[in-house]
Coordinates of C-alpha atoms and ligand atoms in Angstrom, one line a residue:
M280 CA -16.6 3.0 -11.2
R281 CA -13.8 5.1 -9.9
N282 CA -10.8 4.6 -7.6
W283 CA -10.3 6.3 -4.2
S284 CA -8.5 9.4 -5.6
G285 CA -11.1 9.8 -8.4
K286 CA -8.5 9.8 -11.2
V287 CA -9.1 6.3 -12.5
V288 CA -12.6 6.1 -14.0
F289 CA -13.9 3.0 -15.8
H290 CA -17.1 1.5 -17.1
P291 CA -17.3 -2.2 -16.7
A292 CA -19.8 -4.1 -18.9
R293 CA -20.8 -6.0 -15.7
V294 CA -20.0 -6.1 -12.0
A295 CA -19.9 -9.6 -10.6
R296 CA -20.2 -10.3 -6.8
P297 CA -19.9 -14.1 -6.5
G298 CA -20.8 -15.7 -3.2
S299 CA -18.7 -18.9 -3.5
D300 CA -15.4 -20.2 -5.0
A301 CA -17.5 -22.1 -7.6
E302 CA -19.3 -18.9 -8.6
V303 CA -15.9 -17.1 -9.0
A304 CA -14.8 -19.9 -11.3
E305 CA -18.1 -19.6 -13.2
V306 CA -17.7 -15.9 -13.7
L307 CA -14.2 -16.5 -15.2
R308 CA -15.5 -19.3 -17.5
A309 CA -18.5 -17.3 -18.7
A310 CA -16.5 -14.2 -19.4
G311 CA -14.0 -16.2 -21.4
E312 CA -16.9 -17.7 -23.5
Q313 CA -18.4 -14.2 -24.0
G314 CA -15.0 -12.7 -25.0
L315 CA -15.0 -10.4 -22.0
R316 CA -11.9 -9.6 -19.9
V317 CA -12.0 -9.8 -16.1
R318 CA -10.4 -7.6 -13.4
P319 CA -10.6 -8.4 -9.7
V320 CA -11.4 -5.2 -7.7
G321 CA -10.7 -4.9 -4.0
A322 CA -11.5 -1.5 -2.4
A323 CA -10.2 0.4 -5.5
H324 CA -7.7 2.2 -3.4
S325 CA -4.9 1.9 -6.0
F326 CA -3.8 5.0 -7.8
T327 CA -2.8 3.0 -10.9
P328 CA -5.6 1.7 -13.3
L329 CA -4.8 -1.9 -12.2
M330 CA -8.5 -2.6 -11.6
A331 CA -9.9 -0.8 -14.6
T332 CA -11.9 -2.8 -17.1
G333 CA -14.6 -2.5 -19.8
G334 CA -15.3 -6.2 -19.2
V335 CA -16.2 -7.8 -15.9
A336 CA -15.3 -6.1 -12.6
L337 CA -15.0 -8.9 -10.1
S338 CA -15.6 -8.0 -6.5
L339 CA -15.0 -10.5 -3.6
D340 CA -17.0 -8.4 -1.2
R341 CA -19.2 -11.4 -0.4
L342 CA -16.2 -13.7 0.2
T343 CA -15.0 -12.5 3.6
G344 CA -13.9 -13.8 7.0
V345 CA -11.7 -16.4 8.5
E346 CA -11.7 -19.9 7.1
D347 CA -9.2 -21.6 9.4
V348 CA -6.7 -20.8 12.2
E349 CA -3.7 -22.9 12.9
Q350 CA -3.2 -21.9 16.5
A351 CA 0.2 -23.6 16.8
T352 CA 1.8 -21.7 14.0
G353 CA -0.3 -18.5 14.0
E354 CA -1.2 -19.0 10.4
V355 CA -4.7 -17.9 9.4
W356 CA -6.7 -18.5 6.2
L357 CA -8.7 -15.4 5.3
R358 CA -11.0 -15.1 2.4
G359 CA -9.8 -12.7 -0.3
G360 CA -12.5 -10.1 0.0
T361 CA -11.9 -9.5 3.8
R362 CA -11.3 -5.8 4.5
I363 CA -8.1 -5.2 6.5
R364 CA -10.2 -3.2 9.0
E365 CA -12.1 -6.4 9.9
I366 CA -9.1 -8.5 10.5
A367 CA -8.3 -7.3 14.1
G368 CA -11.8 -8.3 15.2
L369 CA -11.6 -11.6 13.4
L370 CA -8.2 -12.5 15.0
A371 CA -9.0 -11.2 18.5
P372 CA -10.7 -14.5 19.7
H373 CA -7.5 -16.3 18.7
R374 CA -5.2 -13.6 20.4
L375 CA -3.5 -13.0 17.1
A376 CA -2.7 -9.9 15.1
L377 CA -1.1 -8.8 11.8
P378 CA 2.7 -8.3 12.4
N379 CA 2.7 -4.9 10.7
M380 CA 0.2 -2.6 8.9
G381 CA 0.2 0.4 6.5
D382 CA -1.4 3.8 7.0
I383 CA -5.0 2.7 6.4
D384 CA -7.1 -0.4 6.7
A385 CA -9.8 0.1 4.0
Q386 CA -8.2 -2.3 1.5
A387 CA -9.3 -5.8 0.8
I388 CA -6.6 -8.2 2.0
A389 CA -6.2 -9.7 -1.5
G390 CA -5.9 -6.2 -3.0
A391 CA -3.3 -5.1 -0.5
V392 CA -1.2 -8.3 -0.9
S393 CA -1.5 -8.1 -4.7
T394 CA 0.3 -4.7 -5.0
G395 CA 2.9 -5.3 -2.2
T396 CA 1.3 -2.9 0.3
H397 CA 3.6 -2.2 3.2
G398 CA 4.1 -0.3 6.5
T399 CA 7.4 0.7 8.0
G400 CA 10.0 -1.1 10.0
L401 CA 13.3 -2.7 9.0
A402 CA 12.4 -6.0 10.7
F403 CA 9.1 -6.3 8.9
T404 CA 8.0 -7.0 5.3
G405 CA 4.9 -5.8 3.6
Y406 CA 1.8 -8.0 3.6
S407 CA 2.9 -10.2 0.7
G408 CA 6.0 -11.2 2.7
I409 CA 3.8 -12.9 5.4
V410 CA 1.7 -14.9 2.9
T411 CA 2.3 -18.6 3.2
G412 CA -0.4 -20.0 1.0
L413 CA -2.9 -18.9 -1.7
R414 CA -6.1 -20.5 -3.1
L415 CA -6.6 -19.2 -6.6
A416 CA -9.3 -19.4 -9.3
L417 CA -7.2 -19.6 -12.5
P418 CA -8.4 -18.0 -15.7
S419 CA -9.4 -21.5 -16.9
G420 CA -11.9 -21.7 -14.0
E421 CA -9.7 -24.3 -12.2
I422 CA -9.4 -23.8 -8.5
T423 CA -5.9 -24.5 -7.1
E424 CA -3.7 -24.0 -4.0
C425 CA -0.1 -22.9 -4.0
S426 CA 2.6 -22.3 -1.4
R427 CA 6.4 -22.4 -1.2
T428 CA 6.4 -26.2 -1.5
H429 CA 3.3 -26.7 -3.8
Q430 CA 3.4 -25.0 -7.2
P431 CA 6.1 -22.7 -5.9
E432 CA 6.4 -20.7 -9.2
L433 CA 2.7 -19.8 -9.3
F434 CA 2.9 -18.9 -5.6
E435 CA 5.9 -16.6 -6.0
A436 CA 4.4 -14.9 -9.0
A437 CA 0.9 -14.5 -7.6
R438 CA 2.0 -13.2 -4.2
V439 CA 2.5 -9.8 -5.7
G440 CA 0.6 -10.5 -8.9
F441 CA -2.0 -7.7 -9.4
G442 CA -4.7 -10.3 -10.0
A443 CA -2.9 -11.3 -13.3
F444 CA -2.2 -14.9 -12.3
G445 CA -5.6 -15.8 -10.9
V446 CA -8.3 -14.5 -8.5
I447 CA -7.2 -14.9 -4.9
L448 CA -10.0 -16.7 -3.1
A449 CA -8.2 -17.1 0.2
I450 CA -4.8 -16.2 1.7
R451 CA -2.9 -17.9 4.5
L452 CA -1.1 -15.2 6.5
A453 CA 1.6 -15.8 9.2
C454 CA 0.2 -13.8 12.1
V455 CA 1.8 -13.1 15.5
P456 CA 0.5 -13.0 19.1
A457 CA -1.6 -9.9 19.6
F458 CA 0.4 -6.9 20.9
A459 CA 0.1 -3.2 21.7
L460 CA 2.1 -0.3 20.5
E461 CA 3.3 3.0 22.0
A462 CA 3.2 5.9 19.5
V463 CA 5.4 8.9 19.9
E464 CA 4.6 11.5 17.3
T465 CA 6.7 14.7 17.3
T466 CA 8.2 17.3 15.0
E467 CA 12.0 17.7 14.7
P468 CA 14.4 19.7 12.5
A469 CA 14.6 18.1 9.1
A470 CA 18.4 18.3 9.1
V471 CA 18.6 16.3 12.4
V472 CA 16.3 13.6 11.1
L473 CA 18.1 13.2 7.7
E474 CA 21.3 12.7 9.7
S475 CA 20.0 10.2 12.2
F476 CA 17.0 8.4 10.6
L477 CA 18.7 5.2 9.4
E478 CA 20.4 4.6 12.7
R479 CA 17.2 5.2 14.6
A480 CA 15.2 3.1 12.1
R481 CA 17.6 0.2 12.8
A482 CA 17.0 0.5 16.5
A483 CA 13.2 1.1 16.3
D484 CA 10.4 -1.2 15.6
H485 CA 8.6 1.2 13.3
L486 CA 9.9 4.6 12.3
E487 CA 8.8 7.0 9.6
F488 CA 8.7 10.7 8.8
F489 CA 6.7 13.2 6.9
W490 CA 8.3 16.3 5.3
F491 CA 6.2 19.1 3.8
P492 CA 8.4 20.3 0.9
G493 CA 10.1 23.7 1.6
T494 CA 9.7 23.5 5.4
L495 CA 12.4 23.0 7.9
R496 CA 10.7 20.6 10.4
V497 CA 9.5 17.1 9.8
T498 CA 6.9 15.0 11.7
V499 CA 8.4 11.8 13.1
K500 CA 6.3 8.8 14.0
H501 CA 7.8 6.2 16.2
N502 CA 5.8 3.1 17.1
R503 CA 7.3 0.8 19.8
R504 CA 6.0 -2.7 20.5
L505 CA 5.1 -3.0 24.2
P506 CA 5.7 -6.0 26.4
A507 CA 2.5 -8.1 27.0
G508 CA 0.5 -6.7 30.0
S509 CA 1.8 -3.1 29.6
E510 CA -0.6 -0.5 30.9
L511 CA -2.1 1.3 27.9
R512 CA -2.9 5.1 27.5
P513 CA -5.1 5.2 24.4
M514 CA -5.8 8.5 22.6
S515 CA -9.0 9.9 24.2
R516 CA -12.2 10.1 22.2
L517 CA -12.0 13.8 22.3
D518 CA -8.4 13.9 21.0
R519 CA -9.4 11.5 18.3
L520 CA -12.3 13.7 17.3
V521 CA -10.5 17.0 17.6
N522 CA -7.0 16.2 16.4
R523 CA -7.4 13.2 14.0
E524 CA -10.8 14.0 12.5
F525 CA -11.4 17.7 12.8
L526 CA -7.9 19.2 12.6
G527 CA -6.2 16.4 10.7
N528 CA -9.0 16.0 8.1
T529 CA -11.7 18.7 8.1
V530 CA -9.4 21.7 8.8
F531 CA -6.6 20.2 6.6
E532 CA -9.1 19.8 3.7
G533 CA -10.2 23.5 4.1
M534 CA -6.5 24.6 4.1
C535 CA -5.8 22.5 0.9
R536 CA -8.8 24.0 -0.8
A537 CA -7.7 27.5 0.1
A538 CA -4.2 26.8 -1.3
V539 CA -5.7 25.8 -4.6
A540 CA -7.2 29.2 -4.9
L541 CA -4.2 31.0 -3.4
P542 CA -1.0 29.0 -4.1
A543 CA 1.1 31.2 -1.8
L544 CA -0.7 29.5 1.1
A545 CA 1.0 26.1 0.3
R546 CA 4.1 26.7 2.4
P547 CA 2.1 27.9 5.5
V548 CA -0.3 25.0 5.0
G549 CA 2.7 22.6 5.1
E550 CA 4.0 24.2 8.3
V551 CA 0.7 23.9 10.1
G552 CA 0.1 20.4 8.5
S553 CA 3.3 19.1 10.0
R554 CA 2.2 20.1 13.5
L555 CA -1.4 18.7 12.9
M556 CA 0.1 15.3 12.0
A557 CA 2.0 14.9 15.3
G558 CA -0.4 13.2 17.7
G559 CA 1.8 13.2 20.8
T560 CA 2.2 10.1 22.9
F561 CA -0.4 7.3 23.3
S562 CA -0.6 3.5 23.4
D563 CA -3.2 1.1 22.2
S564 CA -3.8 -2.3 20.5
S565 CA -1.5 -2.4 17.4
H566 CA -4.3 -2.0 14.7
R567 CA -5.5 1.3 16.4
V568 CA -2.0 2.8 16.4
Y569 CA -0.8 1.8 12.9
V570 CA -3.8 3.3 11.1
A571 CA -5.1 6.9 11.0
P572 CA -8.1 8.3 9.1
R573 CA -7.1 9.7 5.6
R574 CA -10.2 11.5 4.4
V575 CA -8.5 14.3 2.5
R576 CA -8.1 12.8 -0.9
F577 CA -4.8 12.9 -2.8
H578 CA -2.8 11.5 -5.7
E579 CA 0.3 9.6 -4.9
T580 CA 3.5 8.0 -6.3
E581 CA 5.9 6.0 -4.2
F582 CA 9.2 4.3 -5.0
A583 CA 11.3 1.8 -3.1
M584 CA 15.1 2.3 -3.3
P585 CA 17.9 0.2 -1.8
L586 CA 18.5 1.5 1.8
D587 CA 21.8 3.1 1.0
A588 CA 20.0 5.6 -1.3
F589 CA 19.0 7.4 2.0
P590 CA 19.3 10.3 2.7
D591 CA 20.3 11.5 -0.8
V592 CA 17.1 10.4 -2.6
V593 CA 15.0 12.2 0.0
V594 CA 17.1 15.4 -0.2
E595 CA 16.9 15.4 -4.0
V596 CA 13.2 14.7 -4.2
E597 CA 12.5 17.6 -1.8
R598 CA 14.8 19.8 -3.9
A599 CA 13.1 18.8 -7.1
I600 CA 9.7 19.6 -5.7
V601 CA 10.8 23.0 -4.4
A602 CA 12.6 23.8 -7.7
S603 CA 9.5 22.9 -9.7
G604 CA 7.8 25.9 -8.0
L605 CA 4.6 23.8 -7.6
P606 CA 2.5 24.7 -4.6
I607 CA 2.3 21.3 -2.7
T608 CA 0.3 21.0 0.5
F609 CA 1.0 17.3 1.1
P610 CA 4.2 15.8 2.7
I611 CA 6.9 13.5 1.4
E612 CA 6.5 10.3 3.4
V613 CA 9.6 8.2 4.2
R614 CA 9.4 4.6 5.4
V615 CA 11.6 1.5 5.5
A616 CA 11.0 -2.3 5.1
A617 CA 12.9 -5.6 5.4
A618 CA 13.9 -7.5 2.3
D619 CA 11.4 -10.2 1.2
D620 CA 11.6 -13.2 -1.2
T621 CA 8.6 -12.4 -3.4
W622 CA 9.4 -12.2 -7.1
L623 CA 7.7 -8.8 -7.8
G624 CA 7.6 -7.2 -4.3
T625 CA 9.2 -3.7 -4.2
S626 CA 11.5 -5.0 -1.4
S627 CA 12.2 -8.2 -3.2
G628 CA 15.8 -9.1 -2.3
Q629 CA 16.7 -5.8 -0.7
E630 CA 16.1 -3.7 2.4
S631 CA 14.4 -0.6 1.1
V632 CA 13.7 3.0 1.8
Y633 CA 10.2 4.0 0.5
V634 CA 9.7 7.6 -0.5
A635 CA 6.1 8.7 -1.4
V636 CA 5.0 12.0 -2.8
H637 CA 1.4 13.2 -2.7
R638 CA -0.7 16.0 -4.1
Y639 CA -4.2 17.2 -3.2
H640 CA -6.7 15.5 -5.5
R641 CA -8.1 18.8 -6.9
E642 CA -4.7 19.7 -8.3
P643 CA -3.1 18.0 -11.4
F644 CA -0.6 15.3 -10.4
E645 CA 1.4 15.0 -13.7
P646 CA 3.7 18.1 -13.1
L647 CA 4.7 16.8 -9.7
A648 CA 5.2 13.3 -10.9
E649 CA 7.4 14.5 -13.8
A650 CA 9.5 16.5 -11.3
V651 CA 10.2 13.5 -9.0
W652 CA 10.2 10.4 -11.2
P653 CA 13.7 11.1 -12.7
V654 CA 15.1 11.3 -9.2
F655 CA 13.6 8.0 -8.2
R656 CA 14.8 6.4 -11.4
A657 CA 18.3 7.7 -10.9
F658 CA 18.4 5.9 -7.5
G659 CA 17.2 2.6 -9.0
G660 CA 13.7 3.0 -7.6
R661 CA 11.0 0.4 -8.0
P662 CA 7.5 2.0 -8.2
H663 CA 4.8 0.8 -5.8
W664 CA 2.5 -1.3 -8.1
G665 CA -0.6 0.5 -6.8
K666 CA 0.7 4.1 -7.0
D667 CA 1.2 6.3 -10.0
H668 CA 4.1 5.4 -12.3
D669 CA 4.8 5.2 -16.1
L670 CA 7.1 2.3 -16.3
G671 CA 6.7 -0.8 -18.5
A672 CA 8.1 -4.3 -19.1
E673 CA 11.5 -3.2 -20.2
E674 CA 12.2 -1.2 -17.0
F675 CA 10.7 -3.9 -14.8
A676 CA 13.0 -6.5 -16.4
E677 CA 16.0 -4.4 -15.2
L678 CA 14.5 -3.8 -11.8
Y679 CA 13.5 -7.3 -10.9
P680 CA 15.7 -10.4 -11.5
R681 CA 12.7 -12.7 -11.6
F682 CA 10.5 -10.5 -13.9
V683 CA 11.1 -12.8 -16.9
D684 CA 9.9 -15.8 -14.8
A685 CA 6.8 -13.9 -13.8
Q686 CA 6.1 -13.1 -17.5
R687 CA 6.6 -16.8 -18.4
V688 CA 4.2 -18.0 -15.6
R689 CA 1.6 -15.4 -16.5
A690 CA 1.6 -16.5 -20.1
Q691 CA 1.2 -20.2 -19.0
V692 CA -1.7 -19.6 -16.7
D693 CA -3.5 -17.0 -18.8
P694 CA -2.5 -17.5 -22.5
D695 CA -5.5 -15.6 -23.8
G696 CA -5.0 -12.6 -21.5
L697 CA -8.4 -13.0 -19.8
L698 CA -7.1 -11.1 -16.7
L699 CA -5.3 -8.3 -18.5
N700 CA -6.2 -4.7 -19.2
D701 CA -4.2 -2.0 -21.1
H702 CA -2.2 -1.1 -18.0
L703 CA -1.1 -4.7 -17.3
R704 CA -0.3 -5.2 -21.0
K705 CA 2.2 -2.4 -20.7
V706 CA 3.5 -3.8 -17.4
F707 CA 4.0 -7.3 -18.8
G708 CA 5.0 -6.2 -22.3
T709 CA 2.3 -8.4 -24.0
Ligands
FAD190 C1 -5.4 6.6 1.4 C2 -4.5 5.5 1.0 C3 -3.5 5.1 1.8 C4 -2.7 4.0 1.4 N1 -1.7 3.6 2.3 C5 -0.8 2.7 1.9 C6 0.3 2.3 2.7 O1 0.4 2.7 3.9 N2 1.2 1.4 2.2 C7 1.1 0.9 1.0 O2 1.9 0.1 0.6 N3 0.1 1.2 0.2 C8 -0.9 2.1 0.6 N4 -1.9 2.5 -0.3 C9 -2.0 1.8 -1.5 C10 -3.0 0.6 -1.4 O3 -2.7 -0.2 -0.2 C11 -2.8 -0.4 -2.6 O4 -3.0 0.3 -3.8 C12 -3.8 -1.6 -2.5 O5 -3.5 -2.5 -3.5 C13 -5.2 -1.2 -2.5 O6 -6.0 -2.3 -2.1 P1 -7.5 -2.5 -2.7 O7 -8.2 -3.5 -1.9 O8 -8.1 -1.2 -2.8 O9 -7.2 -3.1 -4.1 P2 -7.5 -2.5 -5.6 O10 -6.9 -1.2 -5.7 O11 -9.0 -2.6 -5.9 O12 -6.8 -3.5 -6.5 C14 -5.4 -3.6 -6.4 C15 -4.9 -4.8 -7.2 O13 -5.3 -6.0 -6.5 C16 -6.0 -6.8 -7.4 N5 -7.0 -7.6 -6.6 C17 -7.9 -7.2 -5.8 N6 -8.6 -8.2 -5.3 C18 -8.0 -9.3 -5.8 C19 -8.3 -10.7 -5.7 N7 -9.3 -11.2 -4.9 N8 -7.5 -11.6 -6.3 C20 -6.5 -11.2 -7.1 N9 -6.2 -9.9 -7.3 C21 -7.0 -9.0 -6.6 C22 -6.6 -5.9 -8.4 O14 -6.9 -6.6 -9.6 C23 -5.5 -4.9 -8.6 O15 -4.6 -5.4 -9.5 C24 -2.8 3.5 0.1 C25 -3.8 3.9 -0.7 C26 -4.7 4.9 -0.3 C27 -5.8 5.4 -1.2

């Protein structure tokens, strides 16, 4: 098996696809008896080897869909294997939607929640911030529910828990009435955006920007929540096909390949790429606006910093990339998020600015990571759990006030390390 970027390759002894909660519990019990470790796998879209195992790879692809909707509160129980791209259709009959989304919707909801996947917007948390309940299969095979009021420590740890505290069978999410967004995607001078971004992000619903290193303009994406009943102007099929699919993916892939052979092309690719990313103005149901196809594969690292690290952290990351002399054809992506109260979420206890750095998948990622990681660390950055980083338990104990509690809860629920792999042993320091 391999992850989306192709960098993480692993060979499980067995792939299990249970069709019920009881079968998940049985997989865990049987693996324990056979001395095999287990790793839950969602859509394998993480860049870190969180899901890698030589034991049992446990997929919840057969455990999908809505279990229950509490119309009065907007809370919805979804099975853990449900792909995010299915959720809008599942919620439509109830006129509900996810309050915010990231760049893509290929992930399993349990996988996205487990790494603290997020979008942008200072009034919005990532997915784990809207989780109000979990049903877990514990390593012992016991099935249990937890929430803020019932087994709160297990809940706080497992909300961003990388599948190390139990297998998420179902998740209760606080959804909102369905809504539409207007997207305005333009390019602007980098200097202007660096100066004004925080103020604009505070006033906007969802604001982010992409900066191709070494270029002078950035692509700004602003999504505004529209009042109910607003007239919508969706992107036409032709625009979607030509701009999003052909230019944004097929042509961009060709340009990235060319730049591998001829590194001097990297800068012009960035300049053209910046314009290709700006889709103009359109409006549509929220899930069609938040998400765009990402078919050109890349490697990625992303860190969350306290908001006041902006703009310095972005300026220094761009400088570090340019100074490295590496030909980079992918942009720096800058987003923001509200503070949440998870124990291990990257925005736990602080409003954050997220800065992500990418490189085309056919090029080595390590030199780029080594150029930017010291900058992120100097600004107190917390790495996205699903994106490349090289930190371990010692650093996490400094970055997260409740990390020691998470270590304690993990040791209680999984004393034999059934759900661990080498990567998680380093994370938890076990
Ligand atoms: C093209 C691309 C775009 C992306 N865009 C964004 C973005 O906009 N914002 C962002 O924050 N991140 C983004 N990511 C990162 C991605 O959202 C996370 O890595 C996410 O965790 C992947 O979900 P997955 O379903 O593929 O889970 P996997 O990568 O398969 O697994 C992730 C973790 O979840 C655990 N897990 C999976 N299922 C379960 C379960 N049922 N119970 C318990 N644990 C489970 C796994 O064991 C693992 O620890 C992007 C990644 C890619 C490749």
